PDB file of C-alpha atoms and ligand atoms in Angstrom:
ATOM      1  CA  MET A  13     -29.890 -18.401 -28.455  1.00  0.00           C
ATOM      2  CA  GLU A  14     -28.332 -21.661 -28.873  1.00  0.00           C
ATOM      3  CA  ASP A  15     -28.004 -24.969 -31.043  1.00  0.00           C
ATOM      4  CA  PHE A  16     -26.716 -28.558 -29.954  1.00  0.00           C
ATOM      5  CA  TYR A  17     -27.173 -32.093 -30.613  1.00  0.00           C
ATOM      6  CA  THR A  18     -28.523 -34.067 -27.938  1.00  0.00           C
ATOM      7  CA  ILE A  19     -30.974 -36.584 -26.795  1.00  0.00           C
ATOM      8  CA  GLN A  20     -34.790 -35.833 -26.570  1.00  0.00           C
ATOM      9  CA  GLY A  21     -35.353 -35.929 -23.249  1.00  0.00           C
ATOM     10  CA  GLU A  22     -38.879 -35.399 -23.086  1.00  0.00           C
ATOM     11  CA  GLY A  23     -42.517 -36.667 -24.542  1.00  0.00           C
ATOM     12  CA  SER A  24     -42.902 -38.857 -27.801  1.00  0.00           C
ATOM     13  CA  TYR A  25     -39.352 -38.717 -29.297  1.00  0.00           C
ATOM     14  CA  GLN A  26     -38.037 -39.347 -25.855  1.00  0.00           C
ATOM     15  CA  GLY A  27     -34.841 -40.938 -26.303  1.00  0.00           C
ATOM     16  CA  GLU A  28     -33.983 -39.943 -29.722  1.00  0.00           C
ATOM     17  CA  ALA A  29     -31.208 -38.330 -31.186  1.00  0.00           C
ATOM     18  CA  ALA A  30     -32.065 -34.545 -32.247  1.00  0.00           C
ATOM     19  CA  TYR A  31     -30.504 -31.356 -33.163  1.00  0.00           C
ATOM     20  CA  PHE A  32     -32.182 -28.540 -30.567  1.00  0.00           C
ATOM     21  CA  ILE A  33     -32.431 -24.697 -32.065  1.00  0.00           C
ATOM     22  CA  ARG A  34     -33.144 -22.802 -29.227  1.00  0.00           C
ATOM     23  CA  LEU A  35     -34.839 -19.149 -29.742  1.00  0.00           C
ATOM     24  CA  GLY A  36     -34.392 -16.209 -28.071  1.00  0.00           C
ATOM     25  CA  GLY A  37     -37.841 -14.430 -26.559  1.00  0.00           C
ATOM     26  CA  CYS A  38     -40.316 -15.534 -24.506  1.00  0.00           C
ATOM     27  CA  ASP A  39     -43.239 -13.312 -22.816  1.00  0.00           C
ATOM     28  CA  VAL A  40     -45.003 -16.192 -21.039  1.00  0.00           C
ATOM     29  CA  GLY A  41     -43.423 -15.673 -17.698  1.00  0.00           C
ATOM     30  CA  CYS A  42     -43.491 -19.589 -16.401  1.00  0.00           C
ATOM     31  CA  VAL A  43     -41.966 -18.519 -12.435  1.00  0.00           C
ATOM     32  CA  TRP A  44     -40.805 -22.255 -12.507  1.00  0.00           C
ATOM     33  CA  CYS A  45     -38.968 -21.458 -15.928  1.00  0.00           C
ATOM     34  CA  ASP A  46     -35.555 -23.311 -16.161  1.00  0.00           C
ATOM     35  CA  VAL A  47     -34.532 -21.333 -19.200  1.00  0.00           C
ATOM     36  CA  LYS A  48     -34.875 -17.402 -18.063  1.00  0.00           C
ATOM     37  CA  GLU A  49     -32.231 -16.425 -19.634  1.00  0.00           C
ATOM     38  CA  SER A  50     -34.124 -16.889 -22.912  1.00  0.00           C
ATOM     39  CA  TRP A  51     -36.733 -14.222 -22.148  1.00  0.00           C
ATOM     40  CA  ASP A  52     -34.872 -11.216 -23.536  1.00  0.00           C
ATOM     41  CA  ALA A  53     -34.432 -11.858 -27.442  1.00  0.00           C
ATOM     42  CA  SER A  54     -31.803  -8.603 -28.064  1.00  0.00           C
ATOM     43  CA  LEU A  55     -29.260 -10.807 -25.093  1.00  0.00           C
ATOM     44  CA  HIS A  56     -28.878 -13.407 -27.951  1.00  0.00           C
ATOM     45  CA  PRO A  57     -27.204 -12.815 -31.463  1.00  0.00           C
ATOM     46  CA  GLN A  58     -28.843 -13.091 -34.397  1.00  0.00           C
ATOM     47  CA  VAL A  59     -27.839 -15.950 -36.861  1.00  0.00           C
ATOM     48  CA  SER A  60     -28.610 -16.430 -40.556  1.00  0.00           C
ATOM     49  CA  ILE A  61     -31.410 -19.017 -41.042  1.00  0.00           C
ATOM     50  CA  ASP A  62     -29.189 -20.581 -44.012  1.00  0.00           C
ATOM     51  CA  ALA A  63     -26.403 -21.077 -41.173  1.00  0.00           C
ATOM     52  CA  ILE A  64     -29.020 -22.509 -38.759  1.00  0.00           C
ATOM     53  CA  ALA A  65     -30.218 -25.294 -41.501  1.00  0.00           C
ATOM     54  CA  ARG A  66     -26.222 -25.963 -42.748  1.00  0.00           C
ATOM     55  CA  GLN A  67     -25.210 -26.703 -38.474  1.00  0.00           C
ATOM     56  CA  ALA A  68     -28.008 -28.907 -38.256  1.00  0.00           C
ATOM     57  CA  LYS A  69     -27.606 -30.859 -41.271  1.00  0.00           C
ATOM     58  CA  LYS A  70     -23.982 -31.407 -40.187  1.00  0.00           C
ATOM     59  CA  SER A  71     -25.055 -32.747 -37.173  1.00  0.00           C
ATOM     60  CA  GLY A  72     -26.031 -35.921 -38.617  1.00  0.00           C
ATOM     61  CA  SER A  73     -29.370 -35.947 -36.808  1.00  0.00           C
ATOM     62  CA  SER A  74     -32.855 -36.212 -39.248  1.00  0.00           C
ATOM     63  CA  ILE A  75     -34.783 -34.305 -36.494  1.00  0.00           C
ATOM     64  CA  VAL A  76     -34.915 -30.849 -35.943  1.00  0.00           C
ATOM     65  CA  VAL A  77     -36.343 -29.319 -32.548  1.00  0.00           C
ATOM     66  CA  VAL A  78     -37.094 -25.703 -32.471  1.00  0.00           C
ATOM     67  CA  THR A  79     -37.813 -24.560 -29.050  1.00  0.00           C
ATOM     68  CA  GLY A  80     -36.905 -21.553 -26.876  1.00  0.00           C
ATOM     69  CA  GLY A  81     -37.751 -19.530 -25.096  1.00  0.00           C
ATOM     70  CA  GLU A  82     -41.666 -19.317 -26.792  1.00  0.00           C
ATOM     71  CA  PRO A  83     -40.538 -20.274 -30.784  1.00  0.00           C
ATOM     72  CA  VAL A  84     -43.860 -19.209 -32.161  1.00  0.00           C
ATOM     73  CA  MET A  85     -43.058 -15.579 -31.627  1.00  0.00           C
ATOM     74  CA  HIS A  86     -41.146 -15.649 -34.901  1.00  0.00           C
ATOM     75  CA  ASP A  87     -42.474 -16.249 -38.240  1.00  0.00           C
ATOM     76  CA  LEU A  88     -41.181 -19.515 -38.507  1.00  0.00           C
ATOM     77  CA  THR A  89     -42.110 -20.004 -42.372  1.00  0.00           C
ATOM     78  CA  ARG A  90     -38.457 -19.232 -43.725  1.00  0.00           C
ATOM     79  CA  LEU A  91     -37.008 -21.783 -40.893  1.00  0.00           C
ATOM     80  CA  THR A  92     -38.661 -24.429 -41.119  1.00  0.00           C
ATOM     81  CA  ALA A  93     -38.975 -24.012 -45.353  1.00  0.00           C
ATOM     82  CA  ALA A  94     -34.830 -24.430 -45.520  1.00  0.00           C
ATOM     83  CA  LEU A  95     -34.899 -27.211 -42.350  1.00  0.00           C
ATOM     84  CA  LYS A  96     -36.928 -29.280 -45.094  1.00  0.00           C
ATOM     85  CA  LYS A  97     -35.147 -28.274 -48.136  1.00  0.00           C
ATOM     86  CA  SER A  98     -32.201 -30.058 -46.135  1.00  0.00           C
ATOM     87  CA  GLY A  99     -34.238 -32.704 -45.671  1.00  0.00           C
ATOM     88  CA  LEU A 100     -34.820 -32.861 -41.949  1.00  0.00           C
ATOM     89  CA  ARG A 101     -37.764 -33.699 -39.930  1.00  0.00           C
ATOM     90  CA  THR A 102     -39.093 -30.394 -38.751  1.00  0.00           C
ATOM     91  CA  HIS A 103     -40.259 -30.310 -34.576  1.00  0.00           C
ATOM     92  CA  ILE A 104     -41.160 -27.658 -32.446  1.00  0.00           C
ATOM     93  CA  GLU A 105     -41.944 -27.069 -28.587  1.00  0.00           C
ATOM     94  CA  THR A 106     -43.947 -24.207 -27.675  1.00  0.00           C
ATOM     95  CA  SER A 107     -46.684 -23.285 -25.156  1.00  0.00           C
ATOM     96  CA  GLY A 108     -48.787 -22.406 -27.976  1.00  0.00           C
ATOM     97  CA  ALA A 109     -48.845 -18.483 -26.697  1.00  0.00           C
ATOM     98  CA  TYR A 110     -49.571 -17.160 -30.284  1.00  0.00           C
ATOM     99  CA  PRO A 111     -50.607 -18.711 -34.308  1.00  0.00           C
ATOM    100  CA  LEU A 112     -48.133 -21.485 -35.479  1.00  0.00           C
ATOM    101  CA  THR A 113     -46.195 -20.464 -38.205  1.00  0.00           C
ATOM    102  CA  GLY A 114     -44.150 -23.177 -40.645  1.00  0.00           C
ATOM    103  CA  LYS A 115     -44.546 -26.284 -42.052  1.00  0.00           C
ATOM    104  CA  TRP A 116     -44.403 -28.859 -38.821  1.00  0.00           C
ATOM    105  CA  ASP A 117     -43.524 -32.521 -38.966  1.00  0.00           C
ATOM    106  CA  TRP A 118     -44.482 -32.767 -34.985  1.00  0.00           C
ATOM    107  CA  VAL A 119     -45.659 -29.731 -32.858  1.00  0.00           C
ATOM    108  CA  CYS A 120     -45.859 -30.652 -28.536  1.00  0.00           C
ATOM    109  CA  LEU A 121     -47.758 -27.961 -27.539  1.00  0.00           C
ATOM    110  CA  SER A 122     -47.212 -27.578 -23.848  1.00  0.00           C
ATOM    111  CA  PRO A 123     -49.435 -24.960 -22.396  1.00  0.00           C
ATOM    112  CA  LYS A 124     -49.021 -22.869 -19.018  1.00  0.00           C
ATOM    113  CA  LYS A 125     -50.999 -21.273 -16.852  1.00  0.00           C
ATOM    114  CA  PHE A 126     -49.567 -17.543 -17.299  1.00  0.00           C
ATOM    115  CA  LYS A 127     -50.825 -17.314 -20.873  1.00  0.00           C
ATOM    116  CA  ALA A 128     -53.563 -19.126 -22.138  1.00  0.00           C
ATOM    117  CA  PRO A 129     -52.710 -20.710 -25.778  1.00  0.00           C
ATOM    118  CA  HIS A 130     -54.426 -19.173 -28.716  1.00  0.00           C
ATOM    119  CA  PRO A 131     -57.076 -21.377 -29.697  1.00  0.00           C
ATOM    120  CA  SER A 132     -56.151 -22.164 -33.431  1.00  0.00           C
ATOM    121  CA  VAL A 133     -53.046 -24.662 -32.099  1.00  0.00           C
ATOM    122  CA  TYR A 134     -54.959 -26.995 -30.545  1.00  0.00           C
ATOM    123  CA  LYS A 135     -56.016 -29.082 -33.628  1.00  0.00           C
ATOM    124  CA  LYS A 136     -52.220 -28.853 -34.832  1.00  0.00           C
ATOM    125  CA  ALA A 137     -50.548 -30.808 -31.527  1.00  0.00           C
ATOM    126  CA  ASP A 138     -49.657 -34.123 -32.295  1.00  0.00           C
ATOM    127  CA  GLU A 139     -48.531 -34.296 -28.458  1.00  0.00           C
ATOM    128  CA  LEU A 140     -50.033 -32.694 -25.429  1.00  0.00           C
ATOM    129  CA  LYS A 141     -47.494 -32.248 -22.138  1.00  0.00           C
ATOM    130  CA  ILE A 142     -48.782 -31.054 -19.065  1.00  0.00           C
ATOM    131  CA  ILE A 143     -45.815 -29.919 -16.895  1.00  0.00           C
ATOM    132  CA  ILE A 144     -47.714 -31.029 -12.987  1.00  0.00           C
ATOM    133  CA  PHE A 145     -46.880 -28.502 -10.604  1.00  0.00           C
ATOM    134  CA  ASN A 146     -49.268 -29.573  -7.816  1.00  0.00           C
ATOM    135  CA  LYS A 147     -52.335 -31.245  -7.523  1.00  0.00           C
ATOM    136  CA  ASP A 148     -54.282 -28.636  -9.229  1.00  0.00           C
ATOM    137  CA  ASP A 149     -52.781 -29.215 -12.671  1.00  0.00           C
ATOM    138  CA  PHE A 150     -54.252 -32.602 -13.257  1.00  0.00           C
ATOM    139  CA  LYS A 151     -58.074 -31.212 -13.717  1.00  0.00           C
ATOM    140  CA  TRP A 152     -56.405 -28.462 -15.581  1.00  0.00           C
ATOM    141  CA  ALA A 153     -54.939 -30.909 -17.656  1.00  0.00           C
ATOM    142  CA  GLU A 154     -57.834 -32.649 -18.834  1.00  0.00           C
ATOM    143  CA  ARG A 155     -59.262 -29.643 -19.818  1.00  0.00           C
ATOM    144  CA  PHE A 156     -56.342 -29.245 -22.871  1.00  0.00           C
ATOM    145  CA  ALA A 157     -57.004 -32.838 -23.075  1.00  0.00           C
ATOM    146  CA  LYS A 158     -60.623 -32.118 -24.668  1.00  0.00           C
ATOM    147  CA  LEU A 159     -59.497 -29.649 -26.815  1.00  0.00           C
ATOM    148  CA  VAL A 160     -57.018 -31.327 -28.646  1.00  0.00           C
ATOM    149  CA  THR A 161     -57.367 -33.924 -31.563  1.00  0.00           C
ATOM    150  CA  ARG A 162     -58.387 -38.020 -30.535  1.00  0.00           C
ATOM    151  CA  SER A 163     -55.061 -38.989 -31.840  1.00  0.00           C
ATOM    152  CA  CYS A 164     -52.871 -36.438 -29.930  1.00  0.00           C
ATOM    153  CA  GLU A 165     -50.513 -37.807 -27.331  1.00  0.00           C
ATOM    154  CA  LEU A 166     -51.289 -37.234 -23.502  1.00  0.00           C
ATOM    155  CA  PHE A 167     -48.388 -36.524 -21.625  1.00  0.00           C
ATOM    156  CA  LEU A 168     -47.946 -35.624 -18.002  1.00  0.00           C
ATOM    157  CA  GLN A 169     -44.904 -34.606 -16.636  1.00  0.00           C
ATOM    158  CA  PRO A 170     -43.914 -33.459 -12.977  1.00  0.00           C
ATOM    159  CA  GLU A 171     -41.989 -30.071 -12.739  1.00  0.00           C
ATOM    160  CA  TRP A 172     -38.604 -30.711 -12.223  1.00  0.00           C
ATOM    161  CA  SER A 173     -38.159 -29.297  -8.476  1.00  0.00           C
ATOM    162  CA  LYS A 174     -41.312 -30.888  -7.823  1.00  0.00           C
ATOM    163  CA  GLU A 175     -40.811 -34.606  -9.039  1.00  0.00           C
ATOM    164  CA  LYS A 176     -39.922 -36.156  -5.862  1.00  0.00           C
ATOM    165  CA  GLU A 177     -43.300 -34.595  -4.610  1.00  0.00           C
ATOM    166  CA  MET A 178     -45.787 -35.198  -7.368  1.00  0.00           C
ATOM    167  CA  LEU A 179     -44.226 -38.295  -9.419  1.00  0.00           C
ATOM    168  CA  PRO A 180     -45.776 -41.201  -6.661  1.00  0.00           C
ATOM    169  CA  GLN A 181     -49.325 -39.232  -7.861  1.00  0.00           C
ATOM    170  CA  ILE A 182     -48.765 -38.827 -11.304  1.00  0.00           C
ATOM    171  CA  ILE A 183     -47.992 -42.509 -11.432  1.00  0.00           C
ATOM    172  CA  ASP A 184     -51.343 -43.156  -9.676  1.00  0.00           C
ATOM    173  CA  TYR A 185     -53.228 -40.738 -12.055  1.00  0.00           C
ATOM    174  CA  VAL A 186     -52.289 -42.404 -15.025  1.00  0.00           C
ATOM    175  CA  LYS A 187     -52.619 -45.868 -13.561  1.00  0.00           C
ATOM    176  CA  ALA A 188     -56.402 -44.509 -13.227  1.00  0.00           C
ATOM    177  CA  HIS A 189     -56.538 -42.566 -16.437  1.00  0.00           C
ATOM    178  CA  PRO A 190     -54.686 -44.340 -18.795  1.00  0.00           C
ATOM    179  CA  SER A 191     -55.049 -42.195 -21.631  1.00  0.00           C
ATOM    180  CA  TRP A 192     -52.115 -40.326 -19.954  1.00  0.00           C
ATOM    181  CA  LYS A 193     -48.529 -41.473 -20.330  1.00  0.00           C
ATOM    182  CA  ILE A 194     -45.857 -40.231 -18.234  1.00  0.00           C
ATOM    183  CA  SER A 195     -42.963 -38.228 -19.555  1.00  0.00           C
ATOM    184  CA  LEU A 196     -39.797 -37.284 -17.568  1.00  0.00           C
ATOM    185  CA  GLN A 197     -36.896 -35.341 -18.283  1.00  0.00           C
ATOM    186  CA  ILE A 198     -34.162 -37.833 -18.734  1.00  0.00           C
ATOM    187  CA  HIS A 199     -31.601 -35.740 -20.194  1.00  0.00           C
ATOM    188  CA  LYS A 200     -31.242 -34.317 -16.920  1.00  0.00           C
ATOM    189  CA  TYR A 201     -30.712 -37.435 -15.618  1.00  0.00           C
ATOM    190  CA  MET A 202     -28.257 -38.428 -17.998  1.00  0.00           C
ATOM    191  CA  ASN A 203     -26.547 -34.677 -17.166  1.00  0.00           C
ATOM    192  CA  ILE A 204     -26.929 -33.249 -21.340  1.00  0.00           C
ATOM    193  CA  PRO A 205     -28.199 -30.177 -22.166  1.00  0.00           C
TER     194      PRO A 205
HETATM  195  S1  SF4 B 328     -42.678 -21.112 -22.144  1.00  0.00           S
HETATM  196 FE1  SF4 B 328     -40.994 -22.017 -21.357  1.00  0.00          FE
HETATM  197  S2  SF4 B 328     -39.575 -20.597 -22.111  1.00  0.00           S
HETATM  198 FE2  SF4 B 328     -41.009 -19.271 -21.742  1.00  0.00          FE
HETATM  199  S3  SF4 B 328     -41.109 -19.077 -19.539  1.00  0.00           S
HETATM  200 FE3  SF4 B 328     -42.327 -21.220 -19.967  1.00  0.00          FE
HETATM  201  S4  SF4 B 328     -41.121 -22.344 -19.359  1.00  0.00           S
HETATM  202 FE4  SF4 B 328     -39.937 -20.402 -19.604  1.00  0.00          FE
END
């Protein structure tokens, strides 16, 4: 769908320069999705893996984040092989709706209520990022915290349109449950993609 060099705004690598590859196609259907134009993959051009890897390498970034859409709808074996051959770190952001393919240096799992993650993804997550839309989501977050590994980093992130309402509750929650950290979409504050 698009690729661009920017600053990772969320989670463990927040604030670091990263090259983003956004793949078209998503059947998860989050009501608050901010990239609904990604859902229909057929609306976006097909680009060769070599061209994507070349552009990523040219950016100067050492980190490539593959996102979507829902990137795990695609077989990512050849894409990650090409990125790794170019000496790049491979990161993915996924709802985990399907089994993971490809070789990843960092897996950010962000489960969505609209389509449950595939159970094979939990133990592969380096980072669990739960979007907090309402107060029931704290309980929902704890369900997933029990399914990932002990070393997996835990983040609560307010849904952007609910930030004013939910952030104070997230702050209180993290103070009471310090295994969690707060993730904010800092790229939106900086007005960058
Ligand atoms: S998984 Fe991501 S791209 Fe798909 S609907 Fe949800 S927020 Fe949008």
